[in-house]
């Protein structure tokens, strides 16, 4: 069966520090991968998606970037965090049926 | 993707059926109805989806009206662990070469009471 992992689970970072969140998927090949952000008390916002290694599409202009160095690895990064980057970051994958399955999330607090 | 309308909150007694409605009056012919739920501080969990016919799986049943303008998610025997925000999402069939977003609205906060 397929599983999706995210780490770290929680993170507290100062403003201006770098960020790297990692997501890996097991049990499937060539998945579509997604990064979403959920601000406190609000809906999910799609940040990036990837249909293959090295292929990244950005949905909104922002302080963040994404990379897909391997088929089942998706990384969310920032060079300098802003206060507004705080939130709950969710990675998801989808197969050919396009049903998306979400990871456990990373709660980021920028102080 | 078509917009959906859900009640902001519902209550249900433990052991009873929970019926969560969703209106999607602008749905088009090739759009699916998806349901997810999100338990507090966890990632959204896929529940079920359908196009025209009613669907059932181990978690829930999905009833779609004949005109497809509304649907109901049924949890047949709600437990305390079913307390969560339930999201109804309508989306188009996706081409494999492009990713597709899930547009989550406000959802329905279902509270299952003992």
PDB file of C-alpha atoms in Angstrom:
ATOM      1  CA  UNK A   1       0.000   0.000   0.000  1.00  0.00           C
ATOM      2  CA  UNK A   2       1.019   3.578  -0.490  1.00  0.00           C
ATOM      3  CA  UNK A   3       2.211   5.825   2.299  1.00  0.00           C
ATOM      4  CA  UNK A   4       3.254   9.445   2.396  1.00  0.00           C
ATOM      5  CA  UNK A   5       5.664  10.907   4.913  1.00  0.00           C
ATOM      6  CA  UNK A   6       6.383  14.479   5.880  1.00  0.00           C
ATOM      7  CA  UNK A   7       8.972  15.870   8.223  1.00  0.00           C
ATOM      8  CA  UNK A   8       9.423  17.542  10.474  1.00  0.00           C
ATOM      9  CA  UNK A   9       6.001  17.402  12.112  1.00  0.00           C
ATOM     10  CA  UNK A  10       6.451  20.780  13.764  1.00  0.00           C
ATOM     11  CA  UNK A  11       8.950  23.559  13.253  1.00  0.00           C
ATOM     12  CA  UNK A  12       9.588  26.928  14.866  1.00  0.00           C
ATOM     13  CA  UNK A  13      11.866  29.210  12.877  1.00  0.00           C
ATOM     14  CA  UNK A  14      12.946  32.865  13.213  1.00  0.00           C
ATOM     15  CA  UNK A  15      12.119  35.398  10.532  1.00  0.00           C
ATOM     16  CA  UNK A  16      14.810  35.459   7.867  1.00  0.00           C
ATOM     17  CA  UNK A  17      15.957  31.883   8.413  1.00  0.00           C
ATOM     18  CA  UNK A  18      15.915  29.245   5.657  1.00  0.00           C
ATOM     19  CA  UNK A  19      13.375  26.456   5.355  1.00  0.00           C
ATOM     20  CA  UNK A  20      13.388  22.936   4.012  1.00  0.00           C
ATOM     21  CA  UNK A  21      10.392  20.627   4.320  1.00  0.00           C
ATOM     22  CA  UNK A  22      10.531  17.151   2.888  1.00  0.00           C
ATOM     23  CA  UNK A  23       7.850  14.840   1.578  1.00  0.00           C
ATOM     24  CA  UNK A  24       8.329  11.271   0.373  1.00  0.00           C
ATOM     25  CA  UNK A  25       5.890   8.767  -1.039  1.00  0.00           C
ATOM     26  CA  UNK A  26       6.235   4.981  -0.878  1.00  0.00           C
ATOM     27  CA  UNK A  27       4.468   2.249  -2.776  1.00  0.00           C
ATOM     28  CA  UNK A  28       3.810   4.039  -6.043  1.00  0.00           C
ATOM     29  CA  UNK A  29       5.771   5.319  -9.008  1.00  0.00           C
ATOM     30  CA  UNK A  30       5.549   8.535 -11.018  1.00  0.00           C
ATOM     31  CA  UNK A  31       2.940  10.157  -8.798  1.00  0.00           C
ATOM     32  CA  UNK A  32       1.760  13.722  -9.163  1.00  0.00           C
ATOM     33  CA  UNK A  33       2.927  15.604  -6.071  1.00  0.00           C
ATOM     34  CA  UNK A  34       1.463  18.696  -4.433  1.00  0.00           C
ATOM     35  CA  UNK A  35       2.306  21.220  -1.725  1.00  0.00           C
ATOM     36  CA  UNK A  36      -0.596  22.981  -0.010  1.00  0.00           C
ATOM     37  CA  UNK A  37      -0.649  25.513   2.813  1.00  0.00           C
ATOM     38  CA  UNK A  38      -3.435  25.951   5.313  1.00  0.00           C
ATOM     39  CA  UNK A  39      -3.431  29.127   7.354  1.00  0.00           C
ATOM     40  CA  UNK A  40      -5.081  28.985  10.770  1.00  0.00           C
ATOM     41  CA  UNK A  41      -8.852  28.547  10.437  1.00  0.00           C
ATOM     42  CA  UNK A  42      -8.800  28.748   6.651  1.00  0.00           C
ATOM     43  CA  UNK A  43      -8.991  26.473   3.623  1.00  0.00           C
ATOM     44  CA  UNK A  44      -6.154  24.853   1.721  1.00  0.00           C
ATOM     45  CA  UNK A  45      -4.164  26.835  -0.817  1.00  0.00           C
ATOM     46  CA  UNK A  46      -2.264  24.974  -3.536  1.00  0.00           C
ATOM     47  CA  UNK A  47       1.332  26.213  -3.687  1.00  0.00           C
ATOM     48  CA  UNK A  48       3.113  23.885  -6.112  1.00  0.00           C
ATOM     49  CA  UNK A  49       2.512  20.718  -8.046  1.00  0.00           C
ATOM     50  CA  UNK A  50       4.775  18.385  -9.975  1.00  0.00           C
ATOM     51  CA  UNK A  51       3.986  15.813 -12.646  1.00  0.00           C
ATOM     52  CA  UNK A  52       7.540  14.456 -12.856  1.00  0.00           C
ATOM     53  CA  UNK A  53      11.167  14.785 -11.760  1.00  0.00           C
ATOM     54  CA  UNK A  54      12.350  18.353 -12.156  1.00  0.00           C
ATOM     55  CA  UNK A  55       8.907  19.560 -13.285  1.00  0.00           C
ATOM     56  CA  UNK A  56       7.467  22.141 -10.941  1.00  0.00           C
ATOM     57  CA  UNK A  57       4.458  24.381 -11.452  1.00  0.00           C
ATOM     58  CA  UNK A  58       3.846  27.300  -9.131  1.00  0.00           C
ATOM     59  CA  UNK A  59       0.310  28.354  -8.376  1.00  0.00           C
ATOM     60  CA  UNK A  60       0.889  31.591  -6.484  1.00  0.00           C
ATOM     61  CA  UNK A  61       3.781  34.063  -6.321  1.00  0.00           C
ATOM     62  CA  UNK A  62       5.459  33.756  -2.973  1.00  0.00           C
ATOM     63  CA  UNK A  63       8.562  33.464  -0.891  1.00  0.00           C
ATOM     64  CA  UNK A  64       8.744  29.701  -1.345  1.00  0.00           C
ATOM     65  CA  UNK A  65      10.141  27.294  -3.928  1.00  0.00           C
ATOM     66  CA  UNK A  66       9.777  23.592  -4.576  1.00  0.00           C
ATOM     67  CA  UNK A  67      11.978  20.898  -6.046  1.00  0.00           C
ATOM     68  CA  UNK A  68      11.564  17.283  -7.022  1.00  0.00           C
ATOM     69  CA  UNK A  69      15.005  15.671  -7.110  1.00  0.00           C
ATOM     70  CA  UNK A  70      13.651  12.122  -7.187  1.00  0.00           C
ATOM     71  CA  UNK A  71      10.462  10.502  -8.401  1.00  0.00           C
ATOM     72  CA  UNK A  72       8.914  10.197  -4.966  1.00  0.00           C
ATOM     73  CA  UNK A  73      10.544  13.102  -3.161  1.00  0.00           C
ATOM     74  CA  UNK A  74       9.163  16.634  -3.015  1.00  0.00           C
ATOM     75  CA  UNK A  75      10.892  19.444  -1.150  1.00  0.00           C
ATOM     76  CA  UNK A  76       9.544  22.849  -0.131  1.00  0.00           C
ATOM     77  CA  UNK A  77      12.142  25.530   0.540  1.00  0.00           C
ATOM     78  CA  UNK A  78      12.653  29.143   1.383  1.00  0.00           C
ATOM     79  CA  UNK A  79      15.825  31.218   1.591  1.00  0.00           C
ATOM     80  CA  UNK A  80      14.374  33.726   4.069  1.00  0.00           C
ATOM     81  CA  UNK A  81      11.181  33.041   5.990  1.00  0.00           C
ATOM     82  CA  UNK A  82       8.552  35.718   6.566  1.00  0.00           C
ATOM     83  CA  UNK A  83       6.017  35.901   9.371  1.00  0.00           C
ATOM     84  CA  UNK A  84       3.299  35.268   6.798  1.00  0.00           C
ATOM     85  CA  UNK A  85       4.856  31.896   5.940  1.00  0.00           C
ATOM     86  CA  UNK A  86       3.487  30.430   9.168  1.00  0.00           C
ATOM     87  CA  UNK A  87       0.908  27.733   8.601  1.00  0.00           C
ATOM     88  CA  UNK A  88       0.185  24.065   8.186  1.00  0.00           C
ATOM     89  CA  UNK A  89       1.988  22.647   5.151  1.00  0.00           C
ATOM     90  CA  UNK A  90       0.542  19.595   3.518  1.00  0.00           C
ATOM     91  CA  UNK A  91       2.040  17.358   0.875  1.00  0.00           C
ATOM     92  CA  UNK A  92      -0.216  15.209  -1.272  1.00  0.00           C
ATOM     93  CA  UNK A  93       0.170  12.680  -4.046  1.00  0.00           C
ATOM     94  CA  UNK A  94      -2.185  11.447  -6.704  1.00  0.00           C
ATOM     95  CA  UNK A  95      -2.235   8.466  -9.006  1.00  0.00           C
ATOM     96  CA  UNK A  96      -3.794   8.082 -12.432  1.00  0.00           C
ATOM     97  CA  UNK A  97      -7.284   8.276 -10.928  1.00  0.00           C
ATOM     98  CA  UNK A  98      -6.272  11.732  -9.710  1.00  0.00           C
ATOM     99  CA  UNK A  99      -7.553  11.130  -6.220  1.00  0.00           C
ATOM    100  CA  UNK A 100      -5.240  13.076  -3.925  1.00  0.00           C
ATOM    101  CA  UNK A 101      -3.955  11.584  -0.683  1.00  0.00           C
ATOM    102  CA  UNK A 102      -2.469  13.820   1.958  1.00  0.00           C
ATOM    103  CA  UNK A 103       0.420  13.482   4.342  1.00  0.00           C
ATOM    104  CA  UNK A 104       0.290  14.261   8.072  1.00  0.00           C
ATOM    105  CA  UNK A 105       1.484  17.836   7.565  1.00  0.00           C
ATOM    106  CA  UNK A 106       4.131  20.117   9.023  1.00  0.00           C
ATOM    107  CA  UNK A 107       3.092  22.923  11.341  1.00  0.00           C
ATOM    108  CA  UNK A 108       5.441  25.867  10.800  1.00  0.00           C
ATOM    109  CA  UNK A 109       5.597  28.829  13.149  1.00  0.00           C
ATOM    110  CA  UNK A 110       7.724  31.775  12.121  1.00  0.00           C
ATOM    111  CA  UNK A 111       8.585  34.127  14.991  1.00  0.00           C
TER     112      UNK A 111
ATOM    113  CA  UNK B   1     -14.417  23.900 -10.882  1.00  0.00           C
ATOM    114  CA  UNK B   2     -18.002  24.324  -9.687  1.00  0.00           C
ATOM    115  CA  UNK B   3     -18.590  26.020  -6.352  1.00  0.00           C
ATOM    116  CA  UNK B   4     -20.118  24.055  -3.509  1.00  0.00           C
ATOM    117  CA  UNK B   5     -22.261  25.121  -0.576  1.00  0.00           C
ATOM    118  CA  UNK B   6     -22.294  23.274   2.739  1.00  0.00           C
ATOM    119  CA  UNK B   7     -23.791  24.061   6.151  1.00  0.00           C
ATOM    120  CA  UNK B   8     -21.097  25.381   8.484  1.00  0.00           C
ATOM    121  CA  UNK B   9     -21.843  22.920  11.265  1.00  0.00           C
ATOM    122  CA  UNK B  10     -23.879  19.853  12.173  1.00  0.00           C
ATOM    123  CA  UNK B  11     -24.314  17.664  15.213  1.00  0.00           C
ATOM    124  CA  UNK B  12     -24.960  13.949  15.328  1.00  0.00           C
ATOM    125  CA  UNK B  13     -25.484  11.447  18.119  1.00  0.00           C
ATOM    126  CA  UNK B  14     -22.990   8.632  18.398  1.00  0.00           C
ATOM    127  CA  UNK B  15     -24.238   5.499  16.665  1.00  0.00           C
ATOM    128  CA  UNK B  16     -26.703   7.359  14.473  1.00  0.00           C
ATOM    129  CA  UNK B  17     -26.325   8.104  10.794  1.00  0.00           C
ATOM    130  CA  UNK B  18     -24.746  11.418   9.870  1.00  0.00           C
ATOM    131  CA  UNK B  19     -26.099  12.932   6.654  1.00  0.00           C
ATOM    132  CA  UNK B  20     -23.988  15.792   5.309  1.00  0.00           C
ATOM    133  CA  UNK B  21     -25.505  17.784   2.438  1.00  0.00           C
ATOM    134  CA  UNK B  22     -23.734  19.633  -0.339  1.00  0.00           C
ATOM    135  CA  UNK B  23     -25.158  21.849  -3.060  1.00  0.00           C
ATOM    136  CA  UNK B  24     -23.334  22.146  -6.379  1.00  0.00           C
ATOM    137  CA  UNK B  25     -25.944  23.599  -8.694  1.00  0.00           C
ATOM    138  CA  UNK B  26     -23.413  24.733 -11.338  1.00  0.00           C
ATOM    139  CA  UNK B  27     -21.770  21.329 -11.728  1.00  0.00           C
ATOM    140  CA  UNK B  28     -20.993  20.344 -15.304  1.00  0.00           C
ATOM    141  CA  UNK B  29     -21.307  16.949 -16.921  1.00  0.00           C
ATOM    142  CA  UNK B  30     -17.683  15.852 -16.528  1.00  0.00           C
ATOM    143  CA  UNK B  31     -17.154  17.059 -12.969  1.00  0.00           C
ATOM    144  CA  UNK B  32     -16.826  14.606 -10.113  1.00  0.00           C
ATOM    145  CA  UNK B  33     -18.004  15.112  -6.542  1.00  0.00           C
ATOM    146  CA  UNK B  34     -15.279  14.394  -3.971  1.00  0.00           C
ATOM    147  CA  UNK B  35     -15.532  14.257  -0.200  1.00  0.00           C
ATOM    148  CA  UNK B  36     -12.634  14.698   2.195  1.00  0.00           C
ATOM    149  CA  UNK B  37     -12.518  15.204   5.930  1.00  0.00           C
ATOM    150  CA  UNK B  38      -9.954  16.820   8.173  1.00  0.00           C
ATOM    151  CA  UNK B  39      -9.626  15.901  11.798  1.00  0.00           C
ATOM    152  CA  UNK B  40      -8.100  18.674  13.862  1.00  0.00           C
ATOM    153  CA  UNK B  41      -4.356  19.127  13.241  1.00  0.00           C
ATOM    154  CA  UNK B  42      -4.198  16.301  10.693  1.00  0.00           C
ATOM    155  CA  UNK B  43      -3.993  16.199   6.915  1.00  0.00           C
ATOM    156  CA  UNK B  44      -7.222  15.837   4.924  1.00  0.00           C
ATOM    157  CA  UNK B  45      -8.413  12.278   4.455  1.00  0.00           C
ATOM    158  CA  UNK B  46     -10.038  11.100   1.244  1.00  0.00           C
ATOM    159  CA  UNK B  47     -13.468   9.570   1.839  1.00  0.00           C
ATOM    160  CA  UNK B  48     -15.264   8.900  -1.425  1.00  0.00           C
ATOM    161  CA  UNK B  49     -16.045  10.331  -4.849  1.00  0.00           C
ATOM    162  CA  UNK B  50     -18.594   9.845  -7.606  1.00  0.00           C
ATOM    163  CA  UNK B  51     -19.807  11.124 -10.951  1.00  0.00           C
ATOM    164  CA  UNK B  52     -23.445  10.142 -11.430  1.00  0.00           C
ATOM    165  CA  UNK B  53     -24.183   6.933  -9.585  1.00  0.00           C
ATOM    166  CA  UNK B  54     -24.394   6.487  -5.850  1.00  0.00           C
ATOM    167  CA  UNK B  55     -21.213   5.102  -4.349  1.00  0.00           C
ATOM    168  CA  UNK B  56     -20.418   3.166  -1.194  1.00  0.00           C
ATOM    169  CA  UNK B  57     -17.172   2.140   0.433  1.00  0.00           C
ATOM    170  CA  UNK B  58     -16.035   1.047   3.858  1.00  0.00           C
ATOM    171  CA  UNK B  59     -16.176   4.594   5.178  1.00  0.00           C
ATOM    172  CA  UNK B  60     -19.330   6.124   3.762  1.00  0.00           C
ATOM    173  CA  UNK B  61     -22.006   6.322   1.103  1.00  0.00           C
ATOM    174  CA  UNK B  62     -22.398   9.089  -1.442  1.00  0.00           C
ATOM    175  CA  UNK B  63     -25.842   9.863  -2.786  1.00  0.00           C
ATOM    176  CA  UNK B  64     -25.963  12.136  -5.851  1.00  0.00           C
ATOM    177  CA  UNK B  65     -29.301  13.503  -7.028  1.00  0.00           C
ATOM    178  CA  UNK B  66     -30.428  12.687 -10.542  1.00  0.00           C
ATOM    179  CA  UNK B  67     -29.841  16.260 -11.734  1.00  0.00           C
ATOM    180  CA  UNK B  68     -26.429  16.174  -9.978  1.00  0.00           C
ATOM    181  CA  UNK B  69     -27.043  19.566  -8.412  1.00  0.00           C
ATOM    182  CA  UNK B  70     -26.635  18.237  -4.887  1.00  0.00           C
ATOM    183  CA  UNK B  71     -25.258  15.286  -2.977  1.00  0.00           C
ATOM    184  CA  UNK B  72     -25.266  13.796   0.503  1.00  0.00           C
ATOM    185  CA  UNK B  73     -22.474  12.043   2.319  1.00  0.00           C
ATOM    186  CA  UNK B  74     -23.751   9.423   4.727  1.00  0.00           C
ATOM    187  CA  UNK B  75     -21.777   8.038   7.631  1.00  0.00           C
ATOM    188  CA  UNK B  76     -24.021   5.123   8.601  1.00  0.00           C
ATOM    189  CA  UNK B  77     -22.998   4.757  12.249  1.00  0.00           C
ATOM    190  CA  UNK B  78     -21.146   7.839  13.420  1.00  0.00           C
ATOM    191  CA  UNK B  79     -18.518   7.494  16.136  1.00  0.00           C
ATOM    192  CA  UNK B  80     -16.727  10.111  18.203  1.00  0.00           C
ATOM    193  CA  UNK B  81     -13.716   9.704  15.904  1.00  0.00           C
ATOM    194  CA  UNK B  82     -15.803  10.959  12.987  1.00  0.00           C
ATOM    195  CA  UNK B  83     -15.791  14.451  14.480  1.00  0.00           C
ATOM    196  CA  UNK B  84     -14.062  16.515  11.792  1.00  0.00           C
ATOM    197  CA  UNK B  85     -14.529  19.149   9.101  1.00  0.00           C
ATOM    198  CA  UNK B  86     -16.045  17.556   6.005  1.00  0.00           C
ATOM    199  CA  UNK B  87     -15.302  19.069   2.613  1.00  0.00           C
ATOM    200  CA  UNK B  88     -17.370  18.594  -0.526  1.00  0.00           C
ATOM    201  CA  UNK B  89     -15.369  19.358  -3.672  1.00  0.00           C
ATOM    202  CA  UNK B  90     -16.412  19.360  -7.299  1.00  0.00           C
ATOM    203  CA  UNK B  91     -13.693  19.016  -9.891  1.00  0.00           C
ATOM    204  CA  UNK B  92     -13.135  18.209 -13.499  1.00  0.00           C
ATOM    205  CA  UNK B  93     -11.542  15.103 -14.938  1.00  0.00           C
ATOM    206  CA  UNK B  94      -7.804  15.692 -14.959  1.00  0.00           C
ATOM    207  CA  UNK B  95      -5.370  15.215 -17.748  1.00  0.00           C
ATOM    208  CA  UNK B  96      -2.401  13.128 -16.677  1.00  0.00           C
ATOM    209  CA  UNK B  97       0.072  15.681 -17.956  1.00  0.00           C
ATOM    210  CA  UNK B  98      -1.160  18.413 -15.664  1.00  0.00           C
ATOM    211  CA  UNK B  99      -1.628  18.606 -11.971  1.00  0.00           C
ATOM    212  CA  UNK B 100      -4.924  19.692 -10.601  1.00  0.00           C
ATOM    213  CA  UNK B 101      -5.839  21.542  -7.486  1.00  0.00           C
ATOM    214  CA  UNK B 102      -8.393  20.598  -4.914  1.00  0.00           C
ATOM    215  CA  UNK B 103     -10.272  23.739  -3.946  1.00  0.00           C
ATOM    216  CA  UNK B 104     -11.334  23.329  -0.356  1.00  0.00           C
ATOM    217  CA  UNK B 105     -14.134  25.600   0.836  1.00  0.00           C
ATOM    218  CA  UNK B 106     -15.138  26.109   4.446  1.00  0.00           C
ATOM    219  CA  UNK B 107     -16.666  22.648   4.824  1.00  0.00           C
ATOM    220  CA  UNK B 108     -19.029  21.384   7.512  1.00  0.00           C
ATOM    221  CA  UNK B 109     -17.845  20.911  11.073  1.00  0.00           C
ATOM    222  CA  UNK B 110     -19.462  17.655  12.153  1.00  0.00           C
ATOM    223  CA  UNK B 111     -19.541  17.067  15.880  1.00  0.00           C
ATOM    224  CA  UNK B 112     -20.497  13.596  17.042  1.00  0.00           C
ATOM    225  CA  UNK B 113     -21.852  13.683  20.571  1.00  0.00           C
ATOM    226  CA  UNK B 114     -21.817  10.775  23.040  1.00  0.00           C
TER     227      UNK B 114
END
